[in-house]
Amino acid sequence: MVDLINAMKISSTGLAAHRTKMNVIAGNLANVDTTRTAEGGPYIRRMVVLKGKDLDKFKSALQKNAHEDKKPFIEMHPIEFGSKIKDYKATGVEVAKIIKSQEDFRLVYNPAHPDADPVTGYVAMPNVDHLTEVADMIVEV
Protein backbone atom coordinates (compact mmCIF):
# COMPACT_ATOMS: atom_id res chain seq x y z
CA MET A 1 0.00 0.00 0.00
CA VAL A 2 2.92 2.31 0.70
CA ASP A 3 4.12 1.99 -2.91
CA LEU A 4 0.68 2.97 -4.21
CA ILE A 5 0.54 6.05 -2.00
CA ASN A 6 4.10 6.95 -2.98
CA ALA A 7 3.20 6.58 -6.67
CA MET A 8 0.20 8.85 -6.19
CA LYS A 9 2.41 11.45 -4.47
CA ILE A 10 4.85 11.34 -7.39
CA SER A 11 2.00 11.75 -9.86
CA SER A 12 0.63 14.70 -7.91
CA THR A 13 3.95 16.54 -8.16
CA GLY A 14 3.85 16.07 -11.93
CA LEU A 15 0.27 17.32 -12.10
CA ALA A 16 1.15 20.40 -10.03
CA ALA A 17 4.15 21.15 -12.25
CA HIS A 18 2.09 20.82 -15.42
CA ARG A 19 -0.64 23.02 -13.93
CA THR A 20 2.02 25.71 -13.44
CA LYS A 21 3.12 25.27 -17.07
CA MET A 22 -0.48 25.62 -18.25
CA ASN A 23 -0.91 28.82 -16.22
CA VAL A 24 2.26 30.28 -17.73
CA ILE A 25 1.12 29.34 -21.25
CA ALA A 26 -2.28 30.94 -20.57
CA GLY A 27 -0.49 34.10 -19.45
CA ASN A 28 1.58 34.10 -22.64
CA LEU A 29 -1.55 33.78 -24.77
CA ALA A 30 -3.34 36.50 -22.79
CA ASN A 31 -0.46 38.92 -23.43
CA VAL A 32 0.14 38.09 -27.10
CA ASP A 33 -0.69 41.69 -28.13
CA THR A 34 0.65 43.56 -25.07
CA THR A 35 3.10 46.18 -26.31
CA ARG A 36 3.47 48.14 -23.08
CA THR A 37 4.26 46.55 -19.70
CA ALA A 38 5.15 47.96 -16.27
CA GLU A 39 8.83 47.18 -16.98
CA GLY A 40 8.59 49.07 -20.27
CA GLY A 41 8.47 47.53 -23.71
CA PRO A 42 6.44 44.58 -24.96
CA TYR A 43 5.53 41.48 -22.98
CA ILE A 44 8.28 38.84 -22.88
CA ARG A 45 7.30 35.18 -23.25
CA ARG A 46 7.78 33.07 -20.13
CA MET A 47 8.77 29.39 -19.96
CA VAL A 48 8.79 26.89 -17.10
CA VAL A 49 11.88 24.86 -16.22
CA LEU A 50 11.25 21.60 -14.35
CA LYS A 51 13.67 19.51 -12.29
CA GLY A 52 13.56 16.26 -10.39
CA LYS A 53 13.25 16.53 -6.62
CA ASP A 54 16.03 15.05 -4.46
CA LEU A 55 17.91 13.33 -7.28
CA ASP A 56 20.81 12.58 -4.93
CA LYS A 57 18.61 10.17 -2.96
CA PHE A 58 17.64 8.44 -6.20
CA LYS A 59 21.27 8.11 -7.33
CA SER A 60 22.37 6.69 -3.97
CA ALA A 61 19.49 4.17 -4.01
CA LEU A 62 20.56 3.02 -7.48
CA GLN A 63 24.18 2.67 -6.41
CA LYS A 64 23.22 0.68 -3.30
CA ASN A 65 21.22 -1.74 -5.41
CA ALA A 66 23.59 -1.96 -8.40
CA HIS A 67 24.71 -5.46 -7.35
CA GLU A 68 21.19 -6.72 -8.12
CA ASP A 69 22.14 -6.91 -11.83
CA LYS A 70 24.53 -9.81 -11.20
CA LYS A 71 21.78 -12.11 -9.90
CA PRO A 72 19.71 -14.43 -12.09
CA PHE A 73 16.58 -12.84 -13.52
CA ILE A 74 14.17 -14.78 -11.30
CA GLU A 75 15.99 -13.59 -8.17
CA MET A 76 16.04 -10.00 -9.39
CA HIS A 77 12.36 -9.93 -10.32
CA PRO A 78 10.37 -12.28 -8.10
CA ILE A 79 6.63 -12.08 -8.44
CA GLU A 80 5.69 -9.97 -5.44
CA PHE A 81 4.20 -6.63 -4.60
CA GLY A 82 6.29 -3.80 -3.26
CA SER A 83 9.64 -2.30 -4.04
CA LYS A 84 12.95 -4.13 -3.63
CA ILE A 85 14.86 -0.86 -3.43
CA LYS A 86 15.31 -0.13 0.24
CA ASP A 87 15.72 3.32 1.77
CA TYR A 88 14.32 5.10 -1.26
CA LYS A 89 11.30 7.29 -1.27
CA ALA A 90 10.60 8.73 -4.70
CA THR A 91 9.82 12.42 -4.66
CA GLY A 92 8.76 13.49 -8.17
CA VAL A 93 9.28 16.73 -10.01
CA GLU A 94 9.12 20.43 -9.17
CA VAL A 95 9.24 23.80 -10.90
CA ALA A 96 12.86 24.96 -10.82
CA LYS A 97 12.16 28.44 -12.19
CA ILE A 98 10.16 30.46 -14.67
CA ILE A 99 12.43 32.12 -17.20
CA LYS A 100 11.91 34.82 -19.79
CA SER A 101 12.53 34.05 -23.45
CA GLN A 102 15.65 35.44 -25.10
CA GLU A 103 14.02 35.62 -28.54
CA ASP A 104 13.78 38.99 -30.28
CA PHE A 105 10.49 40.84 -30.45
CA ARG A 106 8.47 40.73 -33.66
CA LEU A 107 8.51 44.01 -35.57
CA VAL A 108 5.17 44.82 -37.18
CA TYR A 109 4.62 47.80 -39.47
CA ASN A 110 1.72 49.78 -38.01
CA PRO A 111 2.39 53.55 -37.99
CA ALA A 112 -1.06 54.24 -36.44
CA HIS A 113 -0.24 52.22 -33.28
CA PRO A 114 0.44 54.42 -30.21
CA ASP A 115 3.66 52.50 -29.45
CA ALA A 116 5.00 52.67 -33.02
CA ASP A 117 8.41 54.15 -33.66
CA PRO A 118 7.69 57.66 -35.00
CA VAL A 119 10.44 57.41 -37.63
CA THR A 120 9.97 53.88 -38.99
CA GLY A 121 6.36 53.11 -38.04
CA TYR A 122 7.29 49.69 -36.65
CA VAL A 123 5.87 48.34 -33.37
CA ALA A 124 7.79 45.86 -31.22
CA MET A 125 5.31 43.04 -30.53
CA PRO A 126 5.75 40.29 -27.92
CA ASN A 127 7.82 37.25 -28.86
CA VAL A 128 4.79 35.00 -28.30
CA ASP A 129 3.66 32.73 -31.14
CA HIS A 130 0.03 31.57 -31.00
CA LEU A 131 0.77 28.24 -32.65
CA THR A 132 3.66 27.40 -30.33
CA GLU A 133 1.64 28.26 -27.24
CA VAL A 134 -1.40 26.26 -28.35
CA ALA A 135 0.81 23.27 -29.20
CA ASP A 136 2.49 23.53 -25.78
CA MET A 137 -0.93 23.68 -24.12
CA ILE A 138 -2.07 20.55 -25.98
CA VAL A 139 1.06 18.74 -24.79
CA GLU A 140 0.26 19.72 -21.20
CA VAL A 141 -3.33 18.47 -21.32
mmCIF file of C-alpha atoms in Angstrom:
data_model
loop_
_atom_site.group_PDB
_atom_site.id
_atom_site.type_symbol
_atom_site.label_atom_id
_atom_site.label_comp_id
_atom_site.label_asym_id
_atom_site.label_seq_id
_atom_site.Cartn_x
_atom_site.Cartn_y
_atom_site.Cartn_z
ATOM 1 C CA MET A 1 0.000 0.000 0.000
ATOM 2 C CA VAL A 2 2.917 2.311 0.703
ATOM 3 C CA ASP A 3 4.117 1.993 -2.907
ATOM 4 C CA LEU A 4 0.681 2.971 -4.208
ATOM 5 C CA ILE A 5 0.540 6.046 -1.995
ATOM 6 C CA ASN A 6 4.105 6.949 -2.978
ATOM 7 C CA ALA A 7 3.195 6.575 -6.666
ATOM 8 C CA MET A 8 0.204 8.855 -6.191
ATOM 9 C CA LYS A 9 2.407 11.452 -4.473
ATOM 10 C CA ILE A 10 4.853 11.343 -7.387
ATOM 11 C CA SER A 11 1.997 11.747 -9.861
ATOM 12 C CA SER A 12 0.626 14.700 -7.912
ATOM 13 C CA THR A 13 3.955 16.536 -8.165
ATOM 14 C CA GLY A 14 3.845 16.067 -11.933
ATOM 15 C CA LEU A 15 0.267 17.323 -12.098
ATOM 16 C CA ALA A 16 1.145 20.396 -10.030
ATOM 17 C CA ALA A 17 4.151 21.153 -12.245
ATOM 18 C CA HIS A 18 2.091 20.823 -15.418
ATOM 19 C CA ARG A 19 -0.636 23.023 -13.934
ATOM 20 C CA THR A 20 2.016 25.708 -13.444
ATOM 21 C CA LYS A 21 3.121 25.270 -17.067
ATOM 22 C CA MET A 22 -0.483 25.616 -18.254
ATOM 23 C CA ASN A 23 -0.911 28.820 -16.221
ATOM 24 C CA VAL A 24 2.261 30.285 -17.726
ATOM 25 C CA ILE A 25 1.124 29.340 -21.246
ATOM 26 C CA ALA A 26 -2.277 30.936 -20.570
ATOM 27 C CA GLY A 27 -0.489 34.104 -19.453
ATOM 28 C CA ASN A 28 1.580 34.098 -22.636
ATOM 29 C CA LEU A 29 -1.555 33.781 -24.769
ATOM 30 C CA ALA A 30 -3.336 36.502 -22.794
ATOM 31 C CA ASN A 31 -0.460 38.920 -23.435
ATOM 32 C CA VAL A 32 0.145 38.094 -27.097
ATOM 33 C CA ASP A 33 -0.689 41.694 -28.131
ATOM 34 C CA THR A 34 0.653 43.560 -25.075
ATOM 35 C CA THR A 35 3.101 46.180 -26.312
ATOM 36 C CA ARG A 36 3.469 48.137 -23.083
ATOM 37 C CA THR A 37 4.256 46.554 -19.699
ATOM 38 C CA ALA A 38 5.154 47.956 -16.270
ATOM 39 C CA GLU A 39 8.832 47.181 -16.976
ATOM 40 C CA GLY A 40 8.586 49.066 -20.267
ATOM 41 C CA GLY A 41 8.467 47.526 -23.708
ATOM 42 C CA PRO A 42 6.441 44.576 -24.956
ATOM 43 C CA TYR A 43 5.533 41.475 -22.979
ATOM 44 C CA ILE A 44 8.277 38.837 -22.875
ATOM 45 C CA ARG A 45 7.296 35.183 -23.254
ATOM 46 C CA ARG A 46 7.779 33.065 -20.134
ATOM 47 C CA MET A 47 8.768 29.395 -19.964
ATOM 48 C CA VAL A 48 8.790 26.890 -17.095
ATOM 49 C CA VAL A 49 11.885 24.859 -16.218
ATOM 50 C CA LEU A 50 11.250 21.603 -14.350
ATOM 51 C CA LYS A 51 13.666 19.507 -12.295
ATOM 52 C CA GLY A 52 13.564 16.258 -10.388
ATOM 53 C CA LYS A 53 13.254 16.531 -6.616
ATOM 54 C CA ASP A 54 16.026 15.046 -4.460
ATOM 55 C CA LEU A 55 17.914 13.334 -7.280
ATOM 56 C CA ASP A 56 20.814 12.578 -4.930
ATOM 57 C CA LYS A 57 18.613 10.170 -2.959
ATOM 58 C CA PHE A 58 17.637 8.436 -6.195
ATOM 59 C CA LYS A 59 21.269 8.105 -7.326
ATOM 60 C CA SER A 60 22.368 6.690 -3.969
ATOM 61 C CA ALA A 61 19.495 4.168 -4.009
ATOM 62 C CA LEU A 62 20.558 3.025 -7.475
ATOM 63 C CA GLN A 63 24.182 2.669 -6.405
ATOM 64 C CA LYS A 64 23.221 0.679 -3.297
ATOM 65 C CA ASN A 65 21.225 -1.744 -5.413
ATOM 66 C CA ALA A 66 23.589 -1.960 -8.400
ATOM 67 C CA HIS A 67 24.713 -5.457 -7.351
ATOM 68 C CA GLU A 68 21.193 -6.724 -8.124
ATOM 69 C CA ASP A 69 22.144 -6.908 -11.829
ATOM 70 C CA LYS A 70 24.530 -9.810 -11.204
ATOM 71 C CA LYS A 71 21.780 -12.106 -9.897
ATOM 72 C CA PRO A 72 19.706 -14.427 -12.089
ATOM 73 C CA PHE A 73 16.582 -12.836 -13.516
ATOM 74 C CA ILE A 74 14.172 -14.779 -11.301
ATOM 75 C CA GLU A 75 15.986 -13.589 -8.170
ATOM 76 C CA MET A 76 16.041 -10.001 -9.386
ATOM 77 C CA HIS A 77 12.360 -9.933 -10.318
ATOM 78 C CA PRO A 78 10.370 -12.284 -8.100
ATOM 79 C CA ILE A 79 6.631 -12.081 -8.437
ATOM 80 C CA GLU A 80 5.690 -9.965 -5.437
ATOM 81 C CA PHE A 81 4.199 -6.634 -4.602
ATOM 82 C CA GLY A 82 6.289 -3.804 -3.261
ATOM 83 C CA SER A 83 9.639 -2.305 -4.040
ATOM 84 C CA LYS A 84 12.951 -4.127 -3.632
ATOM 85 C CA ILE A 85 14.857 -0.862 -3.431
ATOM 86 C CA LYS A 86 15.308 -0.130 0.240
ATOM 87 C CA ASP A 87 15.722 3.325 1.767
ATOM 88 C CA TYR A 88 14.321 5.102 -1.263
ATOM 89 C CA LYS A 89 11.296 7.289 -1.272
ATOM 90 C CA ALA A 90 10.601 8.732 -4.702
ATOM 91 C CA THR A 91 9.817 12.423 -4.665
ATOM 92 C CA GLY A 92 8.759 13.489 -8.168
ATOM 93 C CA VAL A 93 9.278 16.735 -10.015
ATOM 94 C CA GLU A 94 9.118 20.430 -9.168
ATOM 95 C CA VAL A 95 9.243 23.801 -10.900
ATOM 96 C CA ALA A 96 12.860 24.963 -10.821
ATOM 97 C CA LYS A 97 12.158 28.441 -12.187
ATOM 98 C CA ILE A 98 10.161 30.459 -14.670
ATOM 99 C CA ILE A 99 12.434 32.116 -17.203
ATOM 100 C CA LYS A 100 11.913 34.825 -19.794
ATOM 101 C CA SER A 101 12.527 34.053 -23.449
ATOM 102 C CA GLN A 102 15.648 35.445 -25.100
ATOM 103 C CA GLU A 103 14.023 35.625 -28.539
ATOM 104 C CA ASP A 104 13.776 38.987 -30.280
ATOM 105 C CA PHE A 105 10.491 40.842 -30.445
ATOM 106 C CA ARG A 106 8.474 40.735 -33.661
ATOM 107 C CA LEU A 107 8.511 44.015 -35.568
ATOM 108 C CA VAL A 108 5.171 44.825 -37.182
ATOM 109 C CA TYR A 109 4.624 47.805 -39.468
ATOM 110 C CA ASN A 110 1.720 49.784 -38.007
ATOM 111 C CA PRO A 111 2.385 53.547 -37.987
ATOM 112 C CA ALA A 112 -1.056 54.235 -36.437
ATOM 113 C CA HIS A 113 -0.239 52.223 -33.282
ATOM 114 C CA PRO A 114 0.439 54.422 -30.208
ATOM 115 C CA ASP A 115 3.662 52.496 -29.452
ATOM 116 C CA ALA A 116 4.998 52.666 -33.025
ATOM 117 C CA ASP A 117 8.413 54.155 -33.656
ATOM 118 C CA PRO A 118 7.692 57.664 -35.000
ATOM 119 C CA VAL A 119 10.436 57.412 -37.634
ATOM 120 C CA THR A 120 9.971 53.883 -38.991
ATOM 121 C CA GLY A 121 6.358 53.112 -38.037
ATOM 122 C CA TYR A 122 7.288 49.690 -36.647
ATOM 123 C CA VAL A 123 5.875 48.344 -33.373
ATOM 124 C CA ALA A 124 7.788 45.859 -31.219
ATOM 125 C CA MET A 125 5.311 43.041 -30.531
ATOM 126 C CA PRO A 126 5.748 40.286 -27.916
ATOM 127 C CA ASN A 127 7.823 37.252 -28.863
ATOM 128 C CA VAL A 128 4.794 35.004 -28.302
ATOM 129 C CA ASP A 129 3.663 32.735 -31.137
ATOM 130 C CA HIS A 130 0.027 31.567 -31.004
ATOM 131 C CA LEU A 131 0.773 28.239 -32.652
ATOM 132 C CA THR A 132 3.660 27.401 -30.326
ATOM 133 C CA GLU A 133 1.638 28.262 -27.236
ATOM 134 C CA VAL A 134 -1.402 26.258 -28.351
ATOM 135 C CA ALA A 135 0.810 23.269 -29.199
ATOM 136 C CA ASP A 136 2.492 23.532 -25.781
ATOM 137 C CA MET A 137 -0.930 23.680 -24.120
ATOM 138 C CA ILE A 138 -2.066 20.549 -25.983
ATOM 139 C CA VAL A 139 1.064 18.738 -24.793
ATOM 140 C CA GLU A 140 0.263 19.720 -21.201
ATOM 141 C CA VAL A 141 -3.332 18.467 -21.323
#
